[in-house]
Amino acid sequence: MELNWNEIFIQAIGIIGIIAGLSAFQCNKHSHALALKMTEEGMFGIQYFLLGGYTGFILNLVGIFRNLIFTYYGKRDKQKELKYARIILGVLFAVLGLMAWEGYISILIIFAKVLSTLAYGTTNMKKMRRMISVTCCCWICYNFYVGSIAGVISDTCNLISVIIGMIRYDILKQEEKKME
């Protein structure tokens, strides 16, 4: 497969997303992780648009908005507002995903965005990492479908990063607490 300069540029946009995404799951602070995820979603949103992956583009734009809301309410510990925001955003992802329908592959990323909405709506990083491990698998499939090489690499690396975060914070830290 030979890439022309336009295709190289499009994939390079995804590399910026990769860097942000890899950094996000190594954060143990919710707001820092979401800021990096907004950068990642913005870069991949642009890339999906340029590749003709309009469902991914639209859902990533809403994902940026979602993460802003969750950062705002998460800092203020307003769980009631977060609960309503998760419901409204989940419905919004489903409706917009169906409106930008690209075929059955759209179901995967609609599911991934709804699940990631639940994940980013919690300040419990352990729960977030578990749910995001599932969404990474959905995005890997979508990235193959639309031809996002950087997306496949990013979500594979994100999945590995999530697993590393699970080991570091969810398994090893628990073992350290048991030993104390």
mmCIF file with all atom_site columns, C-alpha atoms in Angstrom, residues 4 18-20 24-25 32 44 79 81 83 86 101 118 127-128 151 159 163 168 176:
data_model
loop_
_atom_site.group_PDB
_atom_site.id
_atom_site.type_symbol
_atom_site.label_atom_id
_atom_site.label_alt_id
_atom_site.label_comp_id
_atom_site.label_asym_id
_atom_site.label_entity_id
_atom_site.label_seq_id
_atom_site.pdbx_PDB_ins_code
_atom_site.Cartn_x
_atom_site.Cartn_y
_atom_site.Cartn_z
_atom_site.occupancy
_atom_site.B_iso_or_equiv
_atom_site.pdbx_formal_charge
_atom_site.auth_seq_id
_atom_site.auth_comp_id
_atom_site.auth_asym_id
_atom_site.auth_atom_id
_atom_site.pdbx_PDB_model_num
ATOM 1  C CA . ASN A 1 4   ? 0.500   9.835  -1.040 1.00 0.00 ? 4   ASN A CA 1
ATOM 2  C CA . ILE A 1 18  ? -2.090  8.560  19.666 1.00 0.00 ? 18  ILE A CA 1
ATOM 3  C CA . ILE A 1 19  ? 0.245   10.585 21.881 1.00 0.00 ? 19  ILE A CA 1
ATOM 4  C CA . ALA A 1 20  ? -2.644  12.168 23.791 1.00 0.00 ? 20  ALA A CA 1
ATOM 5  C CA . ALA A 1 24  ? -4.479  9.702  29.279 1.00 0.00 ? 24  ALA A CA 1
ATOM 6  C CA . PHE A 1 25  ? -4.602  6.265  30.854 1.00 0.00 ? 25  PHE A CA 1
ATOM 7  C CA . HIS A 1 32  ? -6.151  15.236 33.424 1.00 0.00 ? 32  HIS A CA 1
ATOM 8  C CA . PHE A 1 44  ? -9.288  11.550 15.396 1.00 0.00 ? 44  PHE A CA 1
ATOM 9  C CA . GLN A 1 79  ? -22.981 13.022 40.945 1.00 0.00 ? 79  GLN A CA 1
ATOM 10 C CA . GLU A 1 81  ? -25.905 16.111 37.518 1.00 0.00 ? 81  GLU A CA 1
ATOM 11 C CA . LYS A 1 83  ? -26.121 10.907 36.181 1.00 0.00 ? 83  LYS A CA 1
ATOM 12 C CA . ARG A 1 86  ? -24.737 10.442 31.131 1.00 0.00 ? 86  ARG A CA 1
ATOM 13 C CA . TRP A 1 101 ? -25.248 5.705  9.703  1.00 0.00 ? 101 TRP A CA 1
ATOM 14 C CA . LEU A 1 118 ? -20.616 5.759  31.379 1.00 0.00 ? 118 LEU A CA 1
ATOM 15 C CA . LYS A 1 127 ? -14.305 1.279  36.670 1.00 0.00 ? 127 LYS A CA 1
ATOM 16 C CA . MET A 1 128 ? -13.301 3.674  33.908 1.00 0.00 ? 128 MET A CA 1
ATOM 17 C CA . GLY A 1 151 ? -6.541  4.831  14.782 1.00 0.00 ? 151 GLY A CA 1
ATOM 18 C CA . LEU A 1 159 ? -5.874  -0.928 25.147 1.00 0.00 ? 159 LEU A CA 1
ATOM 19 C CA . ILE A 1 163 ? -4.205  -2.840 30.813 1.00 0.00 ? 163 ILE A CA 1
ATOM 20 C CA . ARG A 1 168 ? -0.405  -0.513 38.172 1.00 0.00 ? 168 ARG A CA 1
ATOM 21 C CA . GLU A 1 176 ? 0.261   -3.163 48.441 1.00 0.00 ? 176 GLU A CA 1
#
